[in-house]
């Protein structure tokens, strides 16, 4: 039998516990598909004693997660700690620097340091994979890296944050207030540790910048994503949109053309007859338009333990398969880092779209805008 792939797990929150459950429940089929057993050997988290509903007593424990890659019984580290810097980044650098594999669900870290980590992976012949960092259980990164590898991608857009989608669709269904529904999304484990990342669009912007890099062969440019969120949307806006034939969804969109790269995360009015209008709850949906593939829709659970663990373990299987034949250590972003292009930022001021703007008007007095403008599905018709 082939040697097992020995895995260390850093972070035992919702997703970490999900990975343990999945690796145990599907051990036999994972072994057949990976060509070798996947064995968790060591774990680390903030609190050793917390009840996570999984038995961690059979794994070695490390108080300091950043030393996990130094262990002789670890071939690959799974980072599920989160945070763009701090221990997560330190662990990632050490793991790749030691020539070991890294699987991460950390979109903030990849959005900010993905180029550095991919270069480190290449230099050390270490595989770096981050499918779970974008859209939970949906294999959209694999779809872009492999499925549409032959295409020039013209545009990519969709619903990239489960928390916002849960909030907007629940407000729509129940007429309840934003704050109450946000608390519910947090209790269900969809939201980030800091939910402002969700509701102000930052989380979706992290994910969009990662997808853009793979789709367009560009270096990651998180800083240029024009970002706004949903925190100022009222039940009244949702009711008004409904009366006009729309739902409100937070949409991330990226396009690359002669003007450069355009990336934006913004609330949009989506017409009832558009597929994205029917994406409810914490579901994500990503549309990729390739010049030969045409329009592809990737849809599924964007958050939650099972779906995110599914993406994490798919990456582990990928790496296990490459142990005999050689890892694709220079393909984390589809193209080796040196070949990625730093694209100009397209001027958003020249883009035309229709907008919905709400005014609160005091009778007989001046009026003032209260909500940020929300686009009405920008230019979608032009390429439909
Ligand atoms: N907070 C994220 C979301 C989790 O709501 O989509 C998955 O990335």
PDB file of N, CA and C and ligand atoms in Angstrom, residues 107 160-163 190-192 198 203 207 284 302-303, ligand 1:
ATOM      1  N   UNK A 107      -9.112  33.228   2.828  1.00  0.00           N
ATOM      2  CA  UNK A 107      -9.179  34.160   1.692  1.00  0.00           C
ATOM      3  C   UNK A 107      -8.462  35.467   1.953  1.00  0.00           C
ATOM      4  N   UNK A 160     -20.767  35.975  -3.696  1.00  0.00           N
ATOM      5  CA  UNK A 160     -19.568  35.384  -3.100  1.00  0.00           C
ATOM      6  C   UNK A 160     -19.581  35.392  -1.585  1.00  0.00           C
ATOM      7  N   UNK A 161     -20.640  35.932  -0.992  1.00  0.00           N
ATOM      8  CA  UNK A 161     -20.684  35.945   0.473  1.00  0.00           C
ATOM      9  C   UNK A 161     -22.010  35.376   0.965  1.00  0.00           C
ATOM     10  N   UNK A 162     -21.914  34.234   1.664  1.00  0.00           N
ATOM     11  CA  UNK A 162     -23.111  33.541   2.134  1.00  0.00           C
ATOM     12  C   UNK A 162     -23.859  34.325   3.195  1.00  0.00           C
ATOM     13  N   UNK A 163     -23.111  35.013   4.048  1.00  0.00           N
ATOM     14  CA  UNK A 163     -23.753  35.779   5.121  1.00  0.00           C
ATOM     15  C   UNK A 163     -24.656  36.865   4.536  1.00  0.00           C
ATOM     16  N   UNK A 190     -22.067  31.220   9.674  1.00  0.00           N
ATOM     17  CA  UNK A 190     -21.737  31.671   8.313  1.00  0.00           C
ATOM     18  C   UNK A 190     -20.777  32.858   8.337  1.00  0.00           C
ATOM     19  N   UNK A 191     -20.945  33.715   9.360  1.00  0.00           N
ATOM     20  CA  UNK A 191     -20.234  34.999   9.352  1.00  0.00           C
ATOM     21  C   UNK A 191     -18.776  34.842   9.793  1.00  0.00           C
ATOM     22  N   UNK A 192     -17.937  35.796   9.364  1.00  0.00           N
ATOM     23  CA  UNK A 192     -16.554  35.850   9.807  1.00  0.00           C
ATOM     24  C   UNK A 192     -16.495  36.234  11.279  1.00  0.00           C
ATOM     25  N   UNK A 198     -17.960  40.675   6.332  1.00  0.00           N
ATOM     26  CA  UNK A 198     -19.048  40.173   5.496  1.00  0.00           C
ATOM     27  C   UNK A 198     -19.917  41.324   5.003  1.00  0.00           C
ATOM     28  N   UNK A 203     -15.086  40.584   2.587  1.00  0.00           N
ATOM     29  CA  UNK A 203     -14.916  39.144   2.361  1.00  0.00           C
ATOM     30  C   UNK A 203     -15.152  38.805   0.879  1.00  0.00           C
ATOM     31  N   UNK A 207     -12.421  37.358  -2.031  1.00  0.00           N
ATOM     32  CA  UNK A 207     -12.664  36.205  -2.909  1.00  0.00           C
ATOM     33  C   UNK A 207     -12.592  36.625  -4.383  1.00  0.00           C
ATOM     34  N   UNK A 284     -23.885  30.373  -2.610  1.00  0.00           N
ATOM     35  CA  UNK A 284     -23.097  31.227  -3.503  1.00  0.00           C
ATOM     36  C   UNK A 284     -23.341  30.791  -4.946  1.00  0.00           C
ATOM     37  N   UNK A 302     -22.016  28.203   0.050  1.00  0.00           N
ATOM     38  CA  UNK A 302     -20.845  29.080   0.106  1.00  0.00           C
ATOM     39  C   UNK A 302     -20.201  29.131   1.471  1.00  0.00           C
ATOM     40  N   UNK A 303     -20.816  28.506   2.446  1.00  0.00           N
ATOM     41  CA  UNK A 303     -20.276  28.534   3.808  1.00  0.00           C
ATOM     42  C   UNK A 303     -20.803  27.314   4.536  1.00  0.00           C
TER      43      UNK A 303
HETATM   44  N1  LIG B   1     -18.218  34.515   6.000  1.00  0.00           N
HETATM   45  C1  LIG B   1     -18.124  33.814   4.777  1.00  0.00           C
HETATM   46  C2  LIG B   1     -19.444  33.933   4.038  1.00  0.00           C
HETATM   47  C3  LIG B   1     -17.788  32.363   5.038  1.00  0.00           C
HETATM   48  O1  LIG B   1     -20.442  34.324   4.668  1.00  0.00           O
HETATM   49  O2  LIG B   1     -19.501  33.680   2.852  1.00  0.00           O
HETATM   50  C4  LIG B   1     -17.366  31.593   3.844  1.00  0.00           C
HETATM   51  O3  LIG B   1     -16.272  32.184   3.205  1.00  0.00           O
END
